[in-house]
Amino acid sequence: MNKLKFILCLFLMLLTGNAMSQDMRTETVHFAAGTTDTSIDGQIKGYETLLYVVGAAAGQTMSVRMDTSNSANYFNMFEPGKQPGDAAMFIGSTSGNDYSGQLAASGDYSVFV
């Protein structure tokens, strides 16, 4: 019985992972020379996930705000080297759609919408 549960769980994980990979696109955030902020307009549909990658240095302050007409939309943020499945540094579903904080590490931060 335990073997069947394990196989079923593995199968469900593979299905979930496949669905997530098909519905995710990635965009690198760029800042114009001499600026410290940018605004990005975009849309997601259905269960689509959008990954924004933002390069930043330790000690910098990062602020992210998402304006949405759908209250079910939110974003999670991950420190460099972290991804979904790891502990997020910000969880939008419980903390809202605004984040601002000083960064502890240098590298690529991930913002999953």
XYZ file of C-alpha atoms in Angstrom:
113
model
C 0.000 0.000 0.000
C 2.826 2.450 0.840
C 4.476 1.740 -2.514
C 1.223 2.640 -4.294
C 0.970 5.917 -2.352
C 4.572 6.757 -3.247
C 3.992 6.067 -6.943
C 0.775 8.090 -6.910
C 2.529 11.038 -5.212
C 5.415 10.856 -7.680
C 2.982 10.797 -10.606
C 1.098 13.831 -9.243
C 4.359 15.736 -8.721
C 5.416 15.027 -12.292
C 2.052 16.201 -13.619
C 2.180 19.365 -11.507
C 5.752 20.122 -12.520
C 4.917 19.624 -16.191
C 1.895 21.936 -15.966
C 3.921 24.604 -14.173
C 6.743 24.506 -16.732
C 4.294 24.890 -19.620
C 2.598 27.915 -18.047
C 5.673 29.862 -16.910
C 7.597 32.510 -18.772
C 10.660 34.398 -17.589
C 11.584 38.053 -18.015
C 14.766 39.762 -16.873
C 14.172 43.208 -15.405
C 16.393 45.917 -16.878
C 16.824 49.487 -15.679
C 17.535 52.372 -18.044
C 20.940 53.994 -17.555
C 20.911 56.454 -14.663
C 17.579 55.257 -13.234
C 16.731 53.359 -10.077
C 13.229 52.188 -10.946
C 11.162 50.750 -13.728
C 7.535 49.933 -14.396
C 6.455 46.779 -16.179
C 2.993 46.289 -17.670
C 1.886 42.758 -18.379
C -0.864 40.208 -18.169
C -1.214 36.664 -16.975
C -4.041 34.334 -17.916
C -5.411 31.301 -16.118
C -2.760 29.533 -14.086
C 0.136 31.148 -15.922
C 3.176 32.065 -13.828
C 5.504 34.911 -14.671
C 9.038 34.937 -13.294
C 10.850 38.263 -13.099
C 14.599 38.063 -12.470
C 16.146 41.147 -10.858
C 19.891 41.472 -10.300
C 20.710 43.427 -7.134
C 23.469 43.924 -4.585
C 23.500 43.359 -0.841
C 22.503 46.510 1.022
C 20.314 47.864 -1.766
C 16.640 48.469 -1.092
C 14.204 46.674 -3.359
C 10.569 47.647 -3.635
C 8.009 45.668 -5.615
C 4.381 46.633 -6.013
C 1.797 44.797 -8.058
C -1.392 46.543 -9.135
C -4.057 44.036 -10.106
C -7.800 43.976 -10.579
C -7.894 40.291 -9.560
C -7.517 39.735 -5.808
C -6.372 36.151 -6.462
C -3.156 37.441 -8.089
C -0.086 37.799 -5.887
C 3.698 37.499 -6.030
C 6.330 35.670 -4.004
C 9.970 36.719 -3.807
C 13.016 34.497 -3.432
C 16.610 35.323 -2.540
C 19.435 34.381 -4.922
C 19.716 30.607 -5.250
C 16.192 29.989 -3.923
C 13.090 28.957 -5.865
C 9.555 27.690 -5.276
C 9.781 24.833 -2.832
C 12.323 26.803 -0.776
C 11.326 29.342 1.859
C 10.277 32.612 0.208
C 11.538 35.923 1.566
C 8.117 37.449 0.818
C 4.757 35.699 0.413
C 2.194 37.902 -1.280
C -0.844 35.726 -0.575
C -0.465 36.499 3.137
C 1.456 39.814 3.072
C -0.229 41.736 0.230
C 1.031 43.116 -3.054
C 3.692 45.514 -1.745
C 7.214 44.628 -0.657
C 10.059 46.914 0.366
C 13.210 45.895 2.168
C 16.981 45.999 2.319
C 18.605 43.064 0.553
C 20.880 40.728 2.488
C 22.717 39.134 -0.437
C 23.964 39.988 -3.918
C 22.650 38.107 -6.928
C 19.519 37.429 -8.931
C 16.276 37.786 -6.987
C 13.197 35.966 -8.307
C 9.732 37.506 -8.268
C 7.077 34.900 -9.129
C 3.683 36.308 -10.152
